[in-house]
Coordinates of C-alpha atoms and ligand atoms in Angstrom, one line a residue:
M1 CA 36.0 227.9 -154.8
I2 CA 37.6 231.3 -154.7
W3 CA 36.9 234.0 -157.3
N4 CA 40.0 236.1 -156.9
K5 CA 42.7 234.1 -155.1
E6 CA 45.3 236.8 -155.6
M7 CA 43.3 239.3 -153.5
E8 CA 41.3 237.0 -151.3
C9 CA 44.3 235.0 -150.3
A10 CA 47.0 237.6 -150.4
D11 CA 49.6 237.6 -147.7
R12 CA 49.5 240.4 -145.1
E13 CA 52.4 242.5 -146.4
T14 CA 51.1 242.4 -150.0
M15 CA 47.6 243.5 -148.9
R16 CA 48.9 246.2 -146.6
A17 CA 51.1 247.6 -149.3
L18 CA 48.3 247.7 -151.8
Q19 CA 45.9 249.3 -149.2
L20 CA 48.4 252.0 -148.4
E21 CA 49.0 252.8 -152.1
K22 CA 45.2 253.0 -152.7
L23 CA 44.6 254.9 -149.5
Q24 CA 47.1 257.6 -150.5
K25 CA 45.4 257.9 -153.9
T26 CA 42.0 258.0 -152.4
V27 CA 42.9 260.8 -149.9
K28 CA 44.5 262.9 -152.6
Y29 CA 41.5 262.3 -154.9
E30 CA 39.0 263.2 -152.2
Y31 CA 41.0 266.3 -151.1
E32 CA 41.0 267.6 -154.7
N33 CA 37.5 266.7 -155.7
V34 CA 35.2 266.9 -152.6
A35 CA 35.1 270.5 -151.2
P36 CA 33.3 269.7 -147.9
Y37 CA 35.9 266.9 -147.0
R38 CA 38.8 269.2 -148.0
K39 CA 37.5 271.7 -145.5
K40 CA 37.4 269.0 -142.8
M41 CA 41.0 268.1 -143.6
D42 CA 42.1 271.7 -143.6
D43 CA 40.3 272.3 -140.3
A44 CA 42.1 269.2 -138.8
G45 CA 45.4 270.5 -140.2
V46 CA 46.0 267.3 -142.2
K47 CA 47.2 267.1 -145.8
P48 CA 47.2 264.2 -148.2
E49 CA 51.0 264.0 -148.0
D50 CA 50.6 263.3 -144.2
I51 CA 49.4 259.7 -145.0
K52 CA 52.7 257.8 -144.9
T53 CA 51.6 254.6 -143.3
L54 CA 48.2 252.8 -143.0
E55 CA 48.0 253.8 -139.4
D56 CA 48.1 257.4 -140.4
I57 CA 44.5 256.9 -141.5
R58 CA 43.7 257.9 -137.8
K59 CA 44.8 261.4 -138.6
L60 CA 41.9 261.8 -141.0
P61 CA 38.5 263.2 -140.0
F62 CA 35.5 260.9 -140.0
T63 CA 32.6 261.2 -142.4
T64 CA 29.2 260.8 -140.8
K65 CA 25.5 260.4 -141.8
E66 CA 25.1 264.1 -140.8
D67 CA 27.7 265.0 -143.4
L68 CA 25.7 263.2 -146.0
A69 CA 22.5 264.9 -144.9
A70 CA 24.2 268.4 -144.9
N71 CA 25.5 267.8 -148.4
Y72 CA 22.4 266.1 -149.8
P73 CA 22.0 265.1 -152.6
K74 CA 25.4 265.1 -154.4
G75 CA 27.7 267.3 -152.4
L76 CA 30.1 264.5 -151.6
F77 CA 30.3 263.1 -155.1
A78 CA 33.8 263.2 -156.4
A79 CA 33.3 262.4 -160.1
K80 CA 32.0 264.7 -162.7
D81 CA 28.2 264.4 -163.4
E82 CA 29.0 263.1 -166.9
D83 CA 30.9 260.1 -165.4
I84 CA 28.1 259.1 -163.0
V85 CA 26.2 256.2 -164.7
R86 CA 23.9 255.1 -161.8
V87 CA 22.5 256.3 -158.5
H88 CA 21.1 254.3 -155.6
A89 CA 19.7 255.5 -152.3
S90 CA 19.6 253.9 -148.9
S91 CA 16.3 252.4 -148.1
G92 CA 15.8 255.0 -145.4
T93 CA 15.4 252.6 -142.5
T94 CA 16.5 255.5 -140.3
G95 CA 16.3 259.1 -141.4
K96 CA 16.7 260.8 -144.8
P97 CA 17.8 258.8 -147.8
K98 CA 21.4 258.9 -148.7
I99 CA 22.2 259.2 -152.4
A100 CA 25.2 257.3 -153.8
G101 CA 26.6 257.8 -157.3
Y102 CA 28.5 255.2 -159.3
T103 CA 30.9 255.5 -162.2
R104 CA 31.4 252.7 -164.6
G105 CA 34.5 251.8 -162.7
D106 CA 32.5 251.6 -159.4
L107 CA 30.0 249.2 -161.0
E108 CA 32.9 247.0 -162.0
I109 CA 34.2 247.0 -158.4
W110 CA 30.8 246.2 -157.2
G111 CA 30.4 243.3 -159.7
E112 CA 33.8 242.0 -158.6
C113 CA 32.9 242.1 -154.9
V114 CA 29.6 240.4 -155.3
A115 CA 31.2 237.8 -157.6
R116 CA 33.6 237.0 -154.8
A117 CA 30.6 236.7 -152.4
L118 CA 28.6 234.4 -154.7
T119 CA 31.6 232.2 -155.4
C120 CA 32.2 232.0 -151.7
A121 CA 28.7 230.6 -151.5
G122 CA 29.5 227.9 -154.0
Q123 CA 28.0 229.5 -157.1
D124 CA 29.5 229.6 -160.6
K125 CA 28.5 230.0 -164.2
N126 CA 26.4 226.9 -164.1
S127 CA 24.3 228.3 -161.2
V128 CA 20.8 229.7 -161.4
I129 CA 20.5 232.7 -159.1
Q130 CA 17.1 233.9 -158.0
I131 CA 17.2 237.4 -156.7
A132 CA 14.4 238.4 -154.4
Y133 CA 15.9 241.5 -152.9
G134 CA 13.9 244.6 -154.0
Y135 CA 15.0 246.1 -157.3
G136 CA 15.1 249.9 -157.6
L137 CA 16.9 252.5 -155.5
F138 CA 17.7 249.9 -152.8
T139 CA 21.1 248.4 -153.6
G140 CA 20.0 244.8 -152.7
G141 CA 18.4 243.7 -156.0
L142 CA 20.8 245.3 -158.5
G143 CA 23.8 244.6 -156.3
A144 CA 23.2 240.8 -156.2
H145 CA 22.3 241.1 -159.9
I146 CA 25.6 242.6 -161.0
G147 CA 27.5 239.9 -159.1
A148 CA 25.4 237.1 -160.6
E149 CA 26.0 238.3 -164.1
T150 CA 29.7 238.8 -163.4
I151 CA 30.1 235.1 -162.5
G152 CA 28.1 234.2 -165.6
A153 CA 25.2 232.5 -163.7
T154 CA 21.7 232.5 -165.0
T155 CA 20.2 235.5 -163.2
I156 CA 16.5 235.7 -162.3
P157 CA 15.6 239.2 -161.3
M158 CA 12.4 238.4 -159.3
S159 CA 12.6 241.3 -156.9
S160 CA 10.9 240.9 -153.6
G161 CA 7.3 239.7 -152.8
N162 CA 4.8 237.4 -154.5
T163 CA 5.9 234.3 -152.5
K164 CA 3.9 231.9 -154.6
K165 CA 5.6 233.0 -157.8
Q166 CA 9.0 232.8 -156.0
I167 CA 8.3 229.2 -155.2
M168 CA 7.1 228.4 -158.7
F169 CA 10.3 229.9 -160.2
M170 CA 12.4 228.0 -157.7
K171 CA 10.9 224.8 -158.7
D172 CA 10.6 225.3 -162.5
M173 CA 13.8 227.1 -163.1
K174 CA 15.7 224.9 -160.6
S175 CA 17.3 227.8 -158.9
T176 CA 20.5 226.9 -157.1
A177 CA 20.8 230.1 -155.1
F178 CA 18.3 232.4 -153.5
C179 CA 19.1 236.0 -152.5
C180 CA 16.9 238.1 -150.2
T181 CA 16.7 239.5 -146.7
P182 CA 16.8 236.8 -144.0
S183 CA 13.3 237.8 -142.8
Y184 CA 11.9 237.3 -146.3
A185 CA 13.7 234.0 -146.6
L186 CA 11.8 232.9 -143.5
T187 CA 8.5 234.1 -145.1
V188 CA 9.3 232.0 -148.2
A189 CA 10.3 229.0 -146.1
E190 CA 6.8 229.2 -144.4
G191 CA 5.3 229.5 -147.9
L192 CA 6.9 226.2 -148.9
A193 CA 5.6 224.5 -145.8
K194 CA 2.1 225.8 -146.4
E195 CA 2.2 224.6 -150.0
G196 CA 3.4 221.2 -148.8
V197 CA 6.6 221.5 -150.8
D198 CA 9.5 219.6 -149.3
P199 CA 12.8 221.6 -149.7
S200 CA 14.4 218.4 -151.1
E201 CA 12.2 218.8 -154.2
L202 CA 14.1 222.0 -154.9
S203 CA 17.6 222.5 -156.3
L204 CA 18.6 225.2 -153.8
Q205 CA 22.2 225.0 -152.6
A206 CA 22.8 228.4 -151.1
G207 CA 21.0 231.4 -149.7
I208 CA 22.8 234.7 -149.8
F209 CA 21.0 236.7 -147.1
G210 CA 21.7 240.2 -145.7
A211 CA 20.6 243.8 -145.5
E212 CA 19.4 243.4 -141.9
P213 CA 20.8 241.8 -138.7
W214 CA 20.0 238.1 -138.1
T215 CA 21.1 235.6 -135.6
E216 CA 22.6 232.1 -135.8
G217 CA 19.3 230.8 -134.6
M218 CA 17.6 232.5 -137.5
R219 CA 20.1 230.9 -139.8
E220 CA 19.3 227.4 -138.6
N221 CA 15.6 228.0 -139.1
I222 CA 16.1 229.3 -142.6
E223 CA 18.5 226.5 -143.6
K224 CA 16.0 223.9 -142.4
G225 CA 13.0 225.6 -144.0
L226 CA 14.6 226.1 -147.4
G227 CA 17.0 223.2 -147.5
L228 CA 20.1 225.2 -148.3
K229 CA 23.3 226.6 -146.7
A230 CA 22.8 230.2 -145.7
Y231 CA 25.5 232.8 -146.1
D232 CA 25.6 236.3 -144.6
I233 CA 26.2 239.2 -147.0
Y234 CA 26.9 242.7 -145.6
G235 CA 27.0 246.1 -147.2
L236 CA 25.6 249.5 -147.2
T237 CA 24.6 252.0 -149.9
E238 CA 27.1 254.6 -148.7
I239 CA 30.0 252.2 -149.2
I240 CA 28.8 250.4 -152.3
G241 CA 25.9 248.1 -151.4
P242 CA 25.9 244.4 -150.7
G243 CA 29.2 242.6 -151.2
V244 CA 31.4 244.6 -148.7
S245 CA 31.8 241.3 -146.9
I246 CA 30.5 237.7 -147.0
S247 CA 30.5 234.7 -144.6
C248 CA 32.2 231.5 -145.7
D249 CA 31.6 227.9 -145.0
E250 CA 33.2 228.3 -141.5
H251 CA 30.4 230.7 -140.5
N252 CA 32.8 232.5 -138.3
G253 CA 32.5 236.1 -139.5
M254 CA 32.3 237.7 -142.9
H255 CA 35.4 238.2 -145.0
I256 CA 35.8 241.9 -145.9
Q257 CA 36.9 242.7 -149.5
E258 CA 39.6 244.7 -147.9
D259 CA 41.4 245.7 -151.1
Y260 CA 38.4 247.9 -151.7
F261 CA 37.1 248.7 -148.2
Y262 CA 39.4 249.4 -145.3
P263 CA 37.8 248.6 -142.0
E264 CA 38.3 250.1 -138.5
I265 CA 36.5 249.6 -135.3
I266 CA 36.1 252.6 -133.0
D267 CA 34.6 253.3 -129.7
P268 CA 31.5 255.3 -130.7
E269 CA 31.8 257.6 -127.6
T270 CA 35.6 258.4 -127.6
L271 CA 36.1 257.7 -131.3
E272 CA 39.3 256.0 -130.5
P273 CA 40.3 252.8 -132.4
L274 CA 39.6 249.6 -130.6
P275 CA 41.7 246.4 -130.8
D276 CA 40.6 243.4 -132.8
G277 CA 38.0 241.3 -131.0
E278 CA 36.4 244.3 -129.2
I279 CA 32.9 245.3 -130.2
G280 CA 32.5 248.9 -131.5
E281 CA 31.4 250.9 -134.4
L282 CA 32.5 249.8 -137.9
V283 CA 34.2 252.5 -140.0
F284 CA 35.0 252.1 -143.6
T285 CA 37.3 253.9 -146.1
T286 CA 36.7 253.0 -149.7
L287 CA 39.8 252.2 -151.7
G288 CA 39.4 252.9 -155.4
K289 CA 35.8 254.1 -155.7
E290 CA 35.4 257.2 -157.9
G291 CA 31.8 258.4 -157.8
F292 CA 31.2 258.6 -154.1
P293 CA 34.4 257.7 -152.2
M294 CA 34.1 257.7 -148.4
I295 CA 36.9 258.3 -145.9
R296 CA 36.4 256.9 -142.4
Y297 CA 32.7 256.6 -142.8
R298 CA 30.9 255.8 -139.5
T299 CA 28.4 253.1 -140.4
R300 CA 26.8 253.0 -136.9
D301 CA 26.9 249.2 -137.2
L302 CA 28.3 247.4 -134.2
C303 CA 30.6 244.4 -134.6
Y304 CA 34.2 243.4 -134.1
L305 CA 37.1 242.4 -136.4
M306 CA 39.0 239.0 -136.5
R307 CA 42.3 238.5 -138.2
D308 CA 43.1 234.9 -137.2
K309 CA 43.5 232.4 -139.9
C310 CA 40.3 231.1 -141.5
A311 CA 40.1 227.5 -142.5
C312 CA 38.5 228.4 -145.9
G313 CA 41.9 229.7 -147.1
R314 CA 41.0 233.3 -147.5
T315 CA 43.3 235.6 -145.6
T316 CA 41.1 238.7 -145.6
V317 CA 40.0 240.3 -142.3
R318 CA 36.6 239.1 -141.0
M319 CA 33.9 241.1 -139.2
G320 CA 31.6 239.4 -136.7
K321 CA 27.9 239.2 -137.3
I322 CA 26.3 242.7 -136.9
L323 CA 24.9 243.0 -133.4
G324 CA 22.7 245.9 -134.5
R325 CA 23.0 249.5 -135.3
T326 CA 23.7 252.1 -132.6
D327 CA 20.4 253.6 -133.7
D328 CA 18.6 250.2 -133.1
M329 CA 19.8 250.0 -129.5
L330 CA 16.9 250.4 -127.2
I331 CA 17.5 251.9 -123.8
I332 CA 14.8 250.4 -121.6
R333 CA 14.8 251.4 -118.0
G334 CA 18.4 252.4 -118.4
V335 CA 19.4 249.0 -119.8
N336 CA 20.8 248.6 -123.4
V337 CA 18.7 246.1 -125.4
F338 CA 19.3 245.0 -129.0
P339 CA 16.5 243.2 -130.9
S340 CA 19.0 240.6 -132.0
Q341 CA 19.4 239.5 -128.3
I342 CA 15.7 238.9 -128.2
E343 CA 15.8 237.0 -131.4
E344 CA 18.6 234.8 -130.1
V345 CA 16.5 233.8 -127.1
I346 CA 13.4 233.1 -129.1
S347 CA 15.4 231.0 -131.6
R348 CA 16.3 228.6 -128.7
F349 CA 12.6 227.6 -128.2
E350 CA 11.2 225.0 -130.5
E351 CA 7.8 225.9 -129.2
L352 CA 8.1 229.3 -130.9
T353 CA 8.4 230.6 -134.4
I354 CA 11.2 233.2 -135.0
N355 CA 8.7 236.0 -135.7
Y356 CA 8.4 238.7 -133.0
M357 CA 7.4 242.3 -132.3
I358 CA 8.8 244.4 -129.6
Y359 CA 6.8 247.3 -128.2
V360 CA 8.3 249.9 -126.0
G361 CA 6.3 252.7 -124.4
R362 CA 5.9 254.9 -121.4
E363 CA 3.3 254.7 -118.6
N364 CA 3.5 256.6 -115.3
N365 CA 7.0 257.7 -116.0
K366 CA 8.2 254.2 -116.4
D367 CA 9.2 252.4 -119.6
T368 CA 6.9 249.6 -120.7
F369 CA 8.5 246.6 -122.6
D370 CA 6.2 244.1 -124.3
L371 CA 7.1 241.3 -126.6
E372 CA 4.7 239.4 -128.9
V373 CA 5.9 236.0 -130.1
E374 CA 4.1 233.2 -132.0
L375 CA 3.7 229.6 -130.9
A376 CA 4.9 227.0 -133.5
P377 CA 2.3 225.7 -135.8
G378 CA 0.1 223.1 -134.1
L379 CA 0.4 224.6 -130.6
E380 CA -2.5 226.5 -129.1
I381 CA -2.6 229.5 -126.9
D382 CA -5.7 228.0 -125.2
D383 CA -3.6 225.2 -123.7
I384 CA -3.2 227.1 -120.5
G385 CA -1.0 224.7 -118.6
F386 CA 1.5 224.4 -121.5
V387 CA 1.5 228.2 -122.1
E388 CA 2.2 229.1 -118.4
N389 CA 5.0 226.6 -118.3
L390 CA 6.5 228.0 -121.5
R391 CA 6.0 231.6 -120.2
S392 CA 8.1 231.0 -117.1
R393 CA 10.9 229.5 -119.2
V394 CA 10.8 232.3 -121.8
D395 CA 10.7 235.0 -119.1
H396 CA 13.6 233.4 -117.4
A397 CA 15.7 233.2 -120.6
L398 CA 14.9 236.8 -121.6
R399 CA 15.8 238.1 -118.1
D400 CA 19.0 236.2 -118.3
M401 CA 20.0 237.6 -121.6
L402 CA 18.8 241.2 -121.1
G403 CA 19.0 241.8 -117.4
I404 CA 15.5 243.2 -117.3
G405 CA 12.1 241.6 -117.6
C406 CA 9.6 242.1 -120.4
K407 CA 5.9 241.2 -120.7
V408 CA 5.5 238.3 -123.2
K409 CA 2.3 237.8 -125.1
F410 CA 1.9 234.5 -127.0
L411 CA 0.0 234.5 -130.3
N412 CA -1.1 231.6 -132.5
A413 CA 1.2 230.8 -135.5
D414 CA 1.0 233.0 -138.5
T415 CA -0.5 236.1 -136.9
L416 CA 2.3 238.6 -136.9
P417 CA 3.0 240.5 -140.2
R418 CA 5.5 238.8 -142.5
S419 CA 8.4 240.7 -144.1
E420 CA 9.2 241.0 -147.8
G421 CA 12.3 243.3 -147.3
K422 CA 13.8 244.6 -144.2
A423 CA 11.6 243.5 -141.2
V424 CA 10.2 246.1 -138.8
R425 CA 10.3 244.4 -135.4
V426 CA 10.3 247.3 -133.0
K427 CA 7.6 249.9 -132.2
D428 CA 8.9 252.5 -129.7
T429 CA 6.2 255.0 -128.9
R430 CA 8.2 256.8 -126.2
K431 CA 9.3 259.7 -128.4
L432 CA 5.7 260.4 -129.3
H433 CA 4.8 260.7 -125.6
D434 CA 7.7 263.1 -124.9
K435 CA 6.4 265.7 -127.4
Ligands
ADP1 P1 19.4 251.8 -144.6 O1 18.8 250.4 -144.2 O2 20.2 252.5 -143.6 O3 18.3 252.6 -145.2 P2 20.9 250.3 -146.7 O4 19.8 249.8 -147.5 O5 22.1 250.8 -147.4 O6 20.4 251.5 -145.8 O7 21.3 249.2 -145.6 C1 22.6 249.2 -145.0 C2 22.5 248.7 -143.6 O8 21.8 247.5 -143.5 C3 23.8 248.5 -142.9 O9 24.4 249.7 -142.4 C4 23.4 247.6 -141.8 O10 22.9 248.3 -140.7 C5 22.3 246.7 -142.4 N1 22.9 245.5 -142.9 C6 23.3 245.2 -144.2 N2 23.7 243.9 -144.3 C7 23.6 243.4 -143.1 C8 24.0 242.1 -142.6 N3 24.4 241.1 -143.3 N4 23.8 241.9 -141.3 C9 23.3 242.9 -140.5 N5 22.9 244.1 -140.9 C10 23.1 244.4 -142.2
ZN2 ZN1 36.7 231.9 -144.4

């Protein structure tokens, strides 16, 4: 099912014409209402009238996380205070929170985008949608919520945590969809197993998971553990929240709601645009947002764009799974390492759970790199022969993926901390040592 065929299945020319019209309006609106961005445009010698084609977007200056910090809390709001009806703030995974303001119109856009996402995941007004993203300043809870209400589903605003109660509601309310971070989905799947609940006893059809990077391997684990189809939902507070894009049944990238969010991929070093298919930093320009519009916002998320035809029928551009954030990238002994690469390796081993912790430190002027992983339930770290054989296979696979070795420590199942929101999987103590 498709929520808005006209937009989600528009032909290229129609979409591009609409994008250009909305871009021109956005740039003019931003120039007139956001003084710091006007200054940037003036410094770059570009005026709203210079935007004559979609490609002219490249003439416009970027907006960065630093711009948000410098204009904290509301310096980049474009609407009058009286028209702002809601604020959210980034969960502050990295750095200072970023405050976003929404007008009534913005909330409508958000509802529309998440409605498209939930419909893409097979949900409709007969569905029961259990939302276990955190409610509050974080956009996860209220973002999923506004979409669920827009499609007319029965909405259960659980918020995150209290796994036993989540399971009770899933059973008793016959929830058809479950929304939370992938790491919390895994925690709930383990909770089911512990309580001896077979996923087939539940009514779950779809999981709408996002807010943190996760691998295909993780998806398989969650789908098995919860007995549902898992969809990847992407978004960020600065742009609107979840619903910027959603994966479809093809699981080959996430369809971007490009009538509202115009994507570009740039080389984070040279800032030059990159062709489709090449990995770089994702940049978004909002089309139609009023409270907190963004022009060429550098997300720091790394992925690539795909424009080939998708079998689901949607014609919108897709973004590949997020590899990680440029800030998540660890440079260990000179080599770039993303936690998602480690997750991918771990997910290939049936002997391991997909929970892990990465420790990076410094000893004798050399980086240390340690990984803790859990053995699957039923396996024992005391079984020396088995563990040594496993160690050599895991070491080999990690070295193959990363190009450097890391010291692996095996733990018994269920010893690492479990996540209720965005998982913290890296402890890098090198900066502390430098000071
Ligand atoms: P922050 O985590 O920076 O405090 P947000 O709560 O707004 O702020 O989270 C947005 C960020 O979360 C994105 O920029 C991206 O890094 C990450 N994210 C969101 N959805 C996904 C997803 N589906 N896959 C990978 N990463 C995601
Ligand atoms: Zn598709």
